[in-house]
GROMACS .gro file of C-alpha atoms in nm:
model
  399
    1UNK     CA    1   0.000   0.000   0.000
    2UNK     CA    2   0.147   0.346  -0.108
    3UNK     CA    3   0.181   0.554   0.224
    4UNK     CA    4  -0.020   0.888   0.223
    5UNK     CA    5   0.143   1.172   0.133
    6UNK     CA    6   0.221   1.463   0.365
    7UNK     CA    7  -0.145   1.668   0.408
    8UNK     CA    8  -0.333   1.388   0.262
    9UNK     CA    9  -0.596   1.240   0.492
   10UNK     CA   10  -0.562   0.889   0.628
   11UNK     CA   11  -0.838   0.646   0.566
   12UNK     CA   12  -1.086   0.589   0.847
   13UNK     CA   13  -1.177   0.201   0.984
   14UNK     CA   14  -1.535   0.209   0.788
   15UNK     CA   15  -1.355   0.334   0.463
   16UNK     CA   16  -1.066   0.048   0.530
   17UNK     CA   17  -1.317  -0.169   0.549
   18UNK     CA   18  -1.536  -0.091   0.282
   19UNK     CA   19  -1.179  -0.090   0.066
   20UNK     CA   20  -1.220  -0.459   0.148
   21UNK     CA   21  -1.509  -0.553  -0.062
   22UNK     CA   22  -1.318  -0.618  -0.374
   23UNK     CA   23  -1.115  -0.828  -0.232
   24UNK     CA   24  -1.428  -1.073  -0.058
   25UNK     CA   25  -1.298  -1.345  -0.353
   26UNK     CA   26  -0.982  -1.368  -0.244
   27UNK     CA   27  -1.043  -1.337   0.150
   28UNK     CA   28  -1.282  -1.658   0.067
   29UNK     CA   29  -1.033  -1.811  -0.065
   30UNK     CA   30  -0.775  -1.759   0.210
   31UNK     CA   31  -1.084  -1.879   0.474
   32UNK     CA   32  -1.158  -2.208   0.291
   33UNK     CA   33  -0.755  -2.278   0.288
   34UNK     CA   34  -0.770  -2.223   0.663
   35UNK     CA   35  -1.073  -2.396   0.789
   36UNK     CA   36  -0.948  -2.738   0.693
   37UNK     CA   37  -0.695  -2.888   0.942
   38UNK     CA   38  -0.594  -3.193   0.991
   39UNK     CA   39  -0.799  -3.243   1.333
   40UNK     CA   40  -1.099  -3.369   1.222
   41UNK     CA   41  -1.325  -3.220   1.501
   42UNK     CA   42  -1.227  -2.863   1.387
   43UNK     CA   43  -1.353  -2.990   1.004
   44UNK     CA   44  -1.653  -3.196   1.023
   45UNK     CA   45  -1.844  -3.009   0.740
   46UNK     CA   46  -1.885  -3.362   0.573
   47UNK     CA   47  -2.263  -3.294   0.460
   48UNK     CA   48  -2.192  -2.949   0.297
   49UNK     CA   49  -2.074  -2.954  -0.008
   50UNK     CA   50  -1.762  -2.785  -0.135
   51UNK     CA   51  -1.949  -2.503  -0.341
   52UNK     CA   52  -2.235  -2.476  -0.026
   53UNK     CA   53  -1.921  -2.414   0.225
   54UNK     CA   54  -1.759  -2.141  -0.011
   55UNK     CA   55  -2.102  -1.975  -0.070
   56UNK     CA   56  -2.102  -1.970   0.300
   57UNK     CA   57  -1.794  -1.836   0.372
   58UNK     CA   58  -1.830  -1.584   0.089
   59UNK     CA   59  -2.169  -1.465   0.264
   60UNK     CA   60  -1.980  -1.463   0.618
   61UNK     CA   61  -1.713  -1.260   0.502
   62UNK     CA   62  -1.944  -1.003   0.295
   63UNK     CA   63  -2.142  -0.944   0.570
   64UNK     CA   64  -1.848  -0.891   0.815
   65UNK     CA   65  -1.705  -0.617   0.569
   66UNK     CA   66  -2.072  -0.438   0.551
   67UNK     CA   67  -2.064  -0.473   0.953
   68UNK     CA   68  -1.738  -0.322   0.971
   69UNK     CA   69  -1.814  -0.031   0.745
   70UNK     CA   70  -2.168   0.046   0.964
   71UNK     CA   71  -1.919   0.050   1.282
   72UNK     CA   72  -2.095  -0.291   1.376
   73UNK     CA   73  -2.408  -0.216   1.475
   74UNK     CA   74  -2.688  -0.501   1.503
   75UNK     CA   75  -2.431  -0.811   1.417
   76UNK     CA   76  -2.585  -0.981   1.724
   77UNK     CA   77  -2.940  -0.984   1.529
   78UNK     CA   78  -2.753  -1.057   1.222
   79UNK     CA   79  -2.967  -1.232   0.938
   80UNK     CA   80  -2.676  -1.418   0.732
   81UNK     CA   81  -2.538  -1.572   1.059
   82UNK     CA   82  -2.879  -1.646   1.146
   83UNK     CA   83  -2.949  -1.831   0.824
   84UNK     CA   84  -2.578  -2.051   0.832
   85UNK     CA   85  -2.646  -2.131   1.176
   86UNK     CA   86  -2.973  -2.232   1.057
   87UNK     CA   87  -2.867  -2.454   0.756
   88UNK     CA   88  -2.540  -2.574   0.919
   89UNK     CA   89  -2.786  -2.760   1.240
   90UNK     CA   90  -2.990  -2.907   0.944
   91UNK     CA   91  -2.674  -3.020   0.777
   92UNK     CA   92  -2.537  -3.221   1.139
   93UNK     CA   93  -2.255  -2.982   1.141
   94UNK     CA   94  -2.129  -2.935   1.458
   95UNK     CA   95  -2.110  -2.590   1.625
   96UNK     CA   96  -1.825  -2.615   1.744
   97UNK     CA   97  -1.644  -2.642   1.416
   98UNK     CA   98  -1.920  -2.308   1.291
   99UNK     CA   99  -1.754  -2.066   1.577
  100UNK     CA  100  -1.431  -2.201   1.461
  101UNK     CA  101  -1.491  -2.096   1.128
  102UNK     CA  102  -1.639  -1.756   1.265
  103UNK     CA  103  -1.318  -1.681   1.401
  104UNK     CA  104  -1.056  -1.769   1.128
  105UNK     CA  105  -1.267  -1.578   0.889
  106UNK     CA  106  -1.242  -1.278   1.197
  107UNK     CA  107  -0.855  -1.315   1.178
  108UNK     CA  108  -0.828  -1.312   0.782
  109UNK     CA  109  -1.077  -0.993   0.802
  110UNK     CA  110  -0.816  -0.860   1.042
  111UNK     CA  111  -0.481  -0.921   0.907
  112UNK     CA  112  -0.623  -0.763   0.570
  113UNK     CA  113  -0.737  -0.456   0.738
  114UNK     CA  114  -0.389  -0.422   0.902
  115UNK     CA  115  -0.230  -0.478   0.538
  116UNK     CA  116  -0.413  -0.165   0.434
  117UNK     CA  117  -0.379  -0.001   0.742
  118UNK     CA  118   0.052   0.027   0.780
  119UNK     CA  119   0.006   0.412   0.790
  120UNK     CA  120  -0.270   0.503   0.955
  121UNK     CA  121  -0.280   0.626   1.355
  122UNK     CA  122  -0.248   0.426   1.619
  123UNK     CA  123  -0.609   0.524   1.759
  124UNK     CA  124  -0.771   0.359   1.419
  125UNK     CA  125  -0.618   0.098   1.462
  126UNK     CA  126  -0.762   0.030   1.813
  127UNK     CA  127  -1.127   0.143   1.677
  128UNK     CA  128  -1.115  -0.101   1.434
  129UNK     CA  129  -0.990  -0.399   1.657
  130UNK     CA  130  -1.294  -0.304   1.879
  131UNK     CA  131  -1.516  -0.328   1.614
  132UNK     CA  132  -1.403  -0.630   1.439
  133UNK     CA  133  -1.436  -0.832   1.727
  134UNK     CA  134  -1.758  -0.680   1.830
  135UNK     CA  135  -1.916  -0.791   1.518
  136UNK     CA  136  -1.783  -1.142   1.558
  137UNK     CA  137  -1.881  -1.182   1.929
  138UNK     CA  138  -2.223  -1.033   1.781
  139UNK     CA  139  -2.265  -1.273   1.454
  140UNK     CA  140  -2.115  -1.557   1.657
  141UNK     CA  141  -2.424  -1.453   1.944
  142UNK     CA  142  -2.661  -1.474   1.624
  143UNK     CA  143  -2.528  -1.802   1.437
  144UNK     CA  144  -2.546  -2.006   1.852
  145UNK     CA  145  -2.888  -1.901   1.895
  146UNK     CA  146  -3.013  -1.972   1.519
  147UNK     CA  147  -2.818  -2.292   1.554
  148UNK     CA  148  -3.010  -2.379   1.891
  149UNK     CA  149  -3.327  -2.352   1.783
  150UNK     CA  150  -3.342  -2.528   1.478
  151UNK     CA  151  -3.174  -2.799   1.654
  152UNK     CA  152  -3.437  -2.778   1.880
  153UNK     CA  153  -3.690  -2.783   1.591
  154UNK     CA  154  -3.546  -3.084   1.471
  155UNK     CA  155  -3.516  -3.242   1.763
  156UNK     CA  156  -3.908  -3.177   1.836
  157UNK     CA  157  -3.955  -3.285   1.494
  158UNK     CA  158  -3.759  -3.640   1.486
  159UNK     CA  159  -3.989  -3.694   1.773
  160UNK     CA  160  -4.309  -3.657   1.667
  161UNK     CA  161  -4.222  -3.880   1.339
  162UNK     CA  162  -4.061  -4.125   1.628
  163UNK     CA  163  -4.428  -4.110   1.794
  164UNK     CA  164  -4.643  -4.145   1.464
  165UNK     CA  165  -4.449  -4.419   1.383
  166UNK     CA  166  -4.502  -4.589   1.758
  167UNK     CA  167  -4.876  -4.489   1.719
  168UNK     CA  168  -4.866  -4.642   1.358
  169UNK     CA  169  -4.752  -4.981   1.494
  170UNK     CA  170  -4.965  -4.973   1.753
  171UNK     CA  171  -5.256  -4.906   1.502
  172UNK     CA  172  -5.165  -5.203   1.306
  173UNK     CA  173  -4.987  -5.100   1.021
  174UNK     CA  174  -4.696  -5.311   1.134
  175UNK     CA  175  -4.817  -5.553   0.896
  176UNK     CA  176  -4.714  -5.425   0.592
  177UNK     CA  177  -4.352  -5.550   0.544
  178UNK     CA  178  -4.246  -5.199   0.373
  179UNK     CA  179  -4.333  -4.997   0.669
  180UNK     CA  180  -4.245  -5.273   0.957
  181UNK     CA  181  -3.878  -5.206   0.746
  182UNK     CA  182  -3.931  -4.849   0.739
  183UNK     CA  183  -4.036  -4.805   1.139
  184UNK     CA  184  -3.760  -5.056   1.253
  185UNK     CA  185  -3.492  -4.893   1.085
  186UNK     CA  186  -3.578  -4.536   1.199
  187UNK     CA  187  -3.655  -4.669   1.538
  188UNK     CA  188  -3.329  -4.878   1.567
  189UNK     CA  189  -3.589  -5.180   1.642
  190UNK     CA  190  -3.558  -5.573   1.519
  191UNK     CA  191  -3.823  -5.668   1.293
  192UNK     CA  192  -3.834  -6.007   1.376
  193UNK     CA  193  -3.757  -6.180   1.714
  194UNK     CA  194  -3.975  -6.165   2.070
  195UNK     CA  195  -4.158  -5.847   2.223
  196UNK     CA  196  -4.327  -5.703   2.466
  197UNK     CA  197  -4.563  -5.392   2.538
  198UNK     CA  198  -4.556  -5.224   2.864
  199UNK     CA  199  -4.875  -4.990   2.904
  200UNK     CA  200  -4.782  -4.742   3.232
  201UNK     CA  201  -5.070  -4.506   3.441
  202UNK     CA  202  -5.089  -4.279   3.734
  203UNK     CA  203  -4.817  -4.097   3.877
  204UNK     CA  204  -4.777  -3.919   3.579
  205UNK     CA  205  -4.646  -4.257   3.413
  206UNK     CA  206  -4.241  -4.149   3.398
  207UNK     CA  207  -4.162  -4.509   3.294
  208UNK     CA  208  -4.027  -4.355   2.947
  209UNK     CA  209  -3.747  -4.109   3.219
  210UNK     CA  210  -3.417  -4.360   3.166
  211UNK     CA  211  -3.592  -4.663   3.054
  212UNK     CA  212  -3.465  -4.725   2.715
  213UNK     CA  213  -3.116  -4.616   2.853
  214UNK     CA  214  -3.150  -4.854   3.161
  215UNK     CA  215  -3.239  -5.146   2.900
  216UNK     CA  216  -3.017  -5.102   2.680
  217UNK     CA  217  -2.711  -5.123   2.895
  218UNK     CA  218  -2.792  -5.467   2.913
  219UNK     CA  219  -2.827  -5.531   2.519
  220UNK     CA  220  -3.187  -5.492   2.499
  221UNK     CA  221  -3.361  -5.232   2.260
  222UNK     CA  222  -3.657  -5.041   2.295
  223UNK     CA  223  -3.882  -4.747   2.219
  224UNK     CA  224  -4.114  -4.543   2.442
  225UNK     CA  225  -4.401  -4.361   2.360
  226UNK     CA  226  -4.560  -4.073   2.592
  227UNK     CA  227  -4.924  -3.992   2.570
  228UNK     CA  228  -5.178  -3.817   2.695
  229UNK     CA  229  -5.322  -4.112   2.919
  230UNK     CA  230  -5.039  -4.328   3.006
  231UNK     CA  231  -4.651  -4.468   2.884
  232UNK     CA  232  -4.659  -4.739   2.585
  233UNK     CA  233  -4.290  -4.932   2.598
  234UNK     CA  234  -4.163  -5.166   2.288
  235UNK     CA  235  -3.962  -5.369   2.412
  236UNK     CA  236  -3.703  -5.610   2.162
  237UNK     CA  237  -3.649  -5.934   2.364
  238UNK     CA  238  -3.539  -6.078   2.028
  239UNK     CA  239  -3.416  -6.419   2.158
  240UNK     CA  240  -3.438  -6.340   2.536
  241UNK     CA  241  -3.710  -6.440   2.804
  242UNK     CA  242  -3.962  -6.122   2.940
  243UNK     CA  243  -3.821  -6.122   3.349
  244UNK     CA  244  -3.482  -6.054   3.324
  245UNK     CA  245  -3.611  -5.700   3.117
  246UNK     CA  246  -3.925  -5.697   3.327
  247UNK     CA  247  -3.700  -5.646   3.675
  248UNK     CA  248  -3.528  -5.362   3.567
  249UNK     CA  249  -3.858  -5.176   3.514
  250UNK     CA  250  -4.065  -5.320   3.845
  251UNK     CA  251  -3.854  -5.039   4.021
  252UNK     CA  252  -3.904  -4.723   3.763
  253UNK     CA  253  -4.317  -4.824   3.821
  254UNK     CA  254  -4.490  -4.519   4.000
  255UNK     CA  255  -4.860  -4.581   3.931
  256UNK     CA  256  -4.951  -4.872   3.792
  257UNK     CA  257  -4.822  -5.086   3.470
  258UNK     CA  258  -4.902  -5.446   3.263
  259UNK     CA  259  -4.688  -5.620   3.027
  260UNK     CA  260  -4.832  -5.830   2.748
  261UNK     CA  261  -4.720  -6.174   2.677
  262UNK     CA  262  -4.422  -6.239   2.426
  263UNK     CA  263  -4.526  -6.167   2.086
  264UNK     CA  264  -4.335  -6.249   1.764
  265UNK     CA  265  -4.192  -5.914   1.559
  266UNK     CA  266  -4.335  -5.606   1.472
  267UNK     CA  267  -4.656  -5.732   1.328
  268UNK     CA  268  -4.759  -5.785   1.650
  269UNK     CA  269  -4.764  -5.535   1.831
  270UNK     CA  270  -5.084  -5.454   1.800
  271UNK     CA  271  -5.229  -5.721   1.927
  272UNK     CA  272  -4.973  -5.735   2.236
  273UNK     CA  273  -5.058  -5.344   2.280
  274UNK     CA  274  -5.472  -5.472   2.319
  275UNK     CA  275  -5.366  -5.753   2.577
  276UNK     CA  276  -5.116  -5.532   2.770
  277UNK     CA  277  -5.436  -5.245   2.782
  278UNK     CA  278  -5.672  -5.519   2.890
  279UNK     CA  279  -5.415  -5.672   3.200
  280UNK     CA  280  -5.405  -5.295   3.290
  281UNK     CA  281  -5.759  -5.282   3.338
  282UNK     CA  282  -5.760  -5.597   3.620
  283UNK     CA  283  -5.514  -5.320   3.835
  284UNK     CA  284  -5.730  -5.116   4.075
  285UNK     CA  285  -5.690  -4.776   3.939
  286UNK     CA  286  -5.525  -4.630   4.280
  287UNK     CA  287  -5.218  -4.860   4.242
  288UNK     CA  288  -4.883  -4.766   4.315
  289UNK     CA  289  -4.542  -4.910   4.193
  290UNK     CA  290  -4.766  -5.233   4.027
  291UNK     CA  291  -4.615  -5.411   3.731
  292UNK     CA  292  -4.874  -5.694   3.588
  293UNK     CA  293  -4.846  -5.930   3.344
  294UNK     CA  294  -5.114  -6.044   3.174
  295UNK     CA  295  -4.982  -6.395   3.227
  296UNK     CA  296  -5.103  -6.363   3.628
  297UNK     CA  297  -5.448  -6.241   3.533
  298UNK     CA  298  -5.602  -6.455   3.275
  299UNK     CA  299  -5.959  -6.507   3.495
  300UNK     CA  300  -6.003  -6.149   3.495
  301UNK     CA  301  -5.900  -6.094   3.155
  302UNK     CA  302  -6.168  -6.328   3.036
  303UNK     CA  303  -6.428  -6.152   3.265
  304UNK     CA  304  -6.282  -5.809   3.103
  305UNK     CA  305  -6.322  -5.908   2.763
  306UNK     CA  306  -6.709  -6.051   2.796
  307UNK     CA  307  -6.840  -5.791   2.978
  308UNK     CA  308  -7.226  -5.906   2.923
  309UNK     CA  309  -7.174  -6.244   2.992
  310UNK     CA  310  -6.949  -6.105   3.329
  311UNK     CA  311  -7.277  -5.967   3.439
  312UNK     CA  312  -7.483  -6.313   3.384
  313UNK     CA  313  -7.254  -6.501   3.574
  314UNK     CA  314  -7.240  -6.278   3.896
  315UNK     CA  315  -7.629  -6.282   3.872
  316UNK     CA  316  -7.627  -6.638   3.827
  317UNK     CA  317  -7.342  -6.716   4.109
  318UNK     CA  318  -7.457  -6.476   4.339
  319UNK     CA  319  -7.756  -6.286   4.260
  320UNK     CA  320  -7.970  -6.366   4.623
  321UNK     CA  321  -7.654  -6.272   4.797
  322UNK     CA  322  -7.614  -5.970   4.651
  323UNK     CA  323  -7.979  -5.870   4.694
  324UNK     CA  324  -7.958  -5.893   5.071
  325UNK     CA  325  -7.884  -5.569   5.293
  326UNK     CA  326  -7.537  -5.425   5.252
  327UNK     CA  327  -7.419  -5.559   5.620
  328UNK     CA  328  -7.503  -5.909   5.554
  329UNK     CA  329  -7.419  -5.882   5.194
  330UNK     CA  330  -7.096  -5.748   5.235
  331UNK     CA  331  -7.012  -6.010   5.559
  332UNK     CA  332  -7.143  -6.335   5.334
  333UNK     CA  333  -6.933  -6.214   5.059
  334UNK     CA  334  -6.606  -6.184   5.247
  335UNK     CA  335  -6.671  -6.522   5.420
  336UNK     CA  336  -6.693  -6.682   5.096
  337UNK     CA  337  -6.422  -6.546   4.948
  338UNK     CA  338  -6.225  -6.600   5.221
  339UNK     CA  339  -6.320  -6.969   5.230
  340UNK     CA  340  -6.219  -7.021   4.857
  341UNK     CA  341  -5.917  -6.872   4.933
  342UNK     CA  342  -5.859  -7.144   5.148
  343UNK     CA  343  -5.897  -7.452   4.962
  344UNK     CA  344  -6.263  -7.478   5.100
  345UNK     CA  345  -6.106  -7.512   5.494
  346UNK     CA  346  -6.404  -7.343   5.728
  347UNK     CA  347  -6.094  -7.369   5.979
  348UNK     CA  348  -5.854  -7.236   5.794
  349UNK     CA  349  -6.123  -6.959   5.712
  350UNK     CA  350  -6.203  -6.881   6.096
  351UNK     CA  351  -5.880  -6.696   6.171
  352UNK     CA  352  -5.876  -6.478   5.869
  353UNK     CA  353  -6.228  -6.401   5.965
  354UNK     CA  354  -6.194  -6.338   6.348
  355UNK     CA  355  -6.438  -6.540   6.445
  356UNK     CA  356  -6.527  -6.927   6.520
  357UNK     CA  357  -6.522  -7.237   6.277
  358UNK     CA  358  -6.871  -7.258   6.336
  359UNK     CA  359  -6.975  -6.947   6.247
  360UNK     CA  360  -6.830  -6.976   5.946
  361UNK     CA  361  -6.986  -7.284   5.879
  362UNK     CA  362  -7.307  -7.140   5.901
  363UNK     CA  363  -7.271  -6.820   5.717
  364UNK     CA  364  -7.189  -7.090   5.415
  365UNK     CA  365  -7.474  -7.277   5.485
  366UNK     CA  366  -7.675  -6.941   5.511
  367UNK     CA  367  -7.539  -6.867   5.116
  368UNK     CA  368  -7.619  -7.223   4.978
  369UNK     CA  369  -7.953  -7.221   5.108
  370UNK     CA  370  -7.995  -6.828   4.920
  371UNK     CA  371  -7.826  -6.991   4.600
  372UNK     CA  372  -8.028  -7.307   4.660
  373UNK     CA  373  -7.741  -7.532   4.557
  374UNK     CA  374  -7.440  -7.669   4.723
  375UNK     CA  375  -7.127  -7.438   4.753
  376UNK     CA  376  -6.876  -7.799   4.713
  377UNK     CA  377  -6.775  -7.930   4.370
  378UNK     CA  378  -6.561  -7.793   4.143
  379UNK     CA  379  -6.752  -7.661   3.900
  380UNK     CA  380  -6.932  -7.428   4.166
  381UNK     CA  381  -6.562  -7.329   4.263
  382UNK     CA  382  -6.508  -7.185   3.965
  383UNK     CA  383  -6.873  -7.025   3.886
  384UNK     CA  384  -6.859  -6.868   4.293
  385UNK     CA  385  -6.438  -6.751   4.231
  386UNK     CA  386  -6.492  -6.574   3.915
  387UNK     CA  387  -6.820  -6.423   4.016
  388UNK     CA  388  -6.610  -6.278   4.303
  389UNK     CA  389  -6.308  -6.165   4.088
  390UNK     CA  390  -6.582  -6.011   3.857
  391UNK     CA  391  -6.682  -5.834   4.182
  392UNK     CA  392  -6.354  -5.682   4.277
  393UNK     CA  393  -6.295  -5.587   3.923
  394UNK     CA  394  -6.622  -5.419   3.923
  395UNK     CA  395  -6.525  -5.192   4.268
  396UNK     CA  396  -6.825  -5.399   4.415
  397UNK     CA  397  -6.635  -5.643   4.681
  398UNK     CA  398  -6.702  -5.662   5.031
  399UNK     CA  399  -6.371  -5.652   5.140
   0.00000   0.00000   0.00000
């Protein structure tokens, strides 16, 4: 640069600056040379594309110059930061390597200024160091938070296709090969092999809180789905059995929970989601920490699933019993159920009941002369023990 001659005024910072706009091509050039190291963590832009990063750079640097010449006002609302911050999150490029980038193309901005700059007074110099790094603290302010939120955006976005596709499965759809492909790729699930579905209510349901993290440190996969009622887990056995998996989430249980039985692949799930639902359903609703499966409730999952035929059988068990006053009602009901619960022993019965063999004895006698039959055989067993389940499941018991 020819030095000024005597009189001649010396170029301000903005006009330096502005000097630099010719010269954008070249800076580029000198930026691209610089961002690539041989530390790959400082040069992951593996998903841009050559021309995209130079277009980007070109952009950066344009914008830095117009900064510079405006004394830097408004770089930390900048728009072209903004937008690469935007496009870089979409890209996977990490921000890291972005505010690395934002300050080598600072430097080259610099050291060009101070090429242009050999003659001019100390005090310019200082204004325009100020102001250079103002506007790259300020675009680097405005590329972070663009960055952030469309991460953010994606992130929301990954999940709610990670959901439709959970809801999808659970709808059925499973059973078209193409998507069972699709949903177990995106989902990181098997398509094939043993599974289970874990429905979760009450307590707010936080089964999904470290669940698939807790499960997969021991090698099994899995997928957890939020809504608005309860907490629906996939869970990959693949070639495993259900308890081992099943122990780890007894403990995370707040409310109340039921596990289907093994089902084979994707297909269905469905069907496990409709069993898991319906084991749910024999859990009193004010449960807490309860993990069933539907393997240790298949009586009441029968009564569940017939709910007409439910009501025919408790009228047809138990109907004059249930007609009487509440008191007696309630005191026949527990002495019955009490006395199935003990393999038919009135003796057995008496402690449980606080009272005398006897007594038992003839409350018993008091119910088969209502039911005018005999209370022995197994068939009545199993007519009076469901009617009773039915009972309990209906919040009717006289417990």
């Amino acid at each position: 640069m020819t030095a000024p001659e005597k009189g001649e005024p010396v170029a301000s910072s903005p006009e330096l600056a502005a000097a630099l706009r010719s010269e954008i091509p070249e800076l580029t050039q000198r930026l691209m040379a610089a961002v690539f190291t041989d530390n790959p963590e400082w040069t992951d832009y593996s998903a841009v594309t050559r021309a995209d990063l130079r277009e980007g750079c070109q952009r950066f640097l344009t914008r830095v110059v117009d900064l510079l010449s405006g004394k830097g006002a408004g770089a930390e609302r900048d728009d072209v930061a903004a937008s690469i911050g935007a496009s870089r999150a979409e890209q996977g490029v990490p921000l890291e390597a972005m505010l690395r980038t934002f300050r080598l193309g600072g430097r080259i901005v610099w050291e060009a200024l101070l090429d242009k700059a050999e003659d001019a007074p100390p005090g310019d110099f200082r204004e325009a160091g100020t102001t250079m790094w103002a506007v790259i603290d300020g675009m680097s302010s405005a590329l972070v938070t663009s960055y952030r939120n469309t991460e953010l955006d994606r992130v929301r976005r990954d999940e709610r296709r990670r959901h439709g596709l959970i809801e999808d499965m659970l709808a059925g759809r499973a059973h078209d090969a193409l998507f069972a492909a699709r949903a177990a790729r995106e989902l990181n699930l098997p398509v094939h092999g043993g599974y289970v579905v874990l429905v979760a209510r009450g307590a707010a349901h936080p089964m999904p809180t470290g669940s698939e993290t807790v499960l997969a440190a021991m090698g099994i996969r899995s997928a957890w789905h939020d809504r608005a009622d309860s907490t629906v887990g996939l869970v990959a056995l693949e070639h495993r059995k259900a308890e081992p998996a099943l122990q780890l989430l007894r403990p995370r249980v707040r409310g109340r929970a039921a596990v289907s039985p093994v089902v084979s692949g994707l297909a269905e799930l469905d069907t496990a989601h409709k069993l898991a639902l319906l084991a749910l359903d024999t859990v009193p609703e004010n449960a807490v920490g309860v993990l069933v499966s539907l393997d240790e409730c298949y009586p009441e999952a029968l009564l569940l699933r017939s709910t007409d035929l439910t009501q025919l059988l408790v009228t047809h068990a138990l109907g004059p019993v249930l007609a009487l006053p509440v008191k007696e009602r309630d005191v026949l009901l527990r002495t019955l159920s009490v006395w199935l619960g003990e393999n038919c022993s009135a003796a057995n019965a008496a402690p449980r009941l606080h009272c005398h063999r006897n007594t038992v004895i003839n409350r018993l006698q008091r119910i088969s002369t209502l039911l005018g039959r005999p209370l022995e055989g197994q068939r009545s067993y199993l007519e009076l023990s469901l009617a009773l389940a039915a009972l309990e499941l209906g919040g009717h018991a006289g417990d």
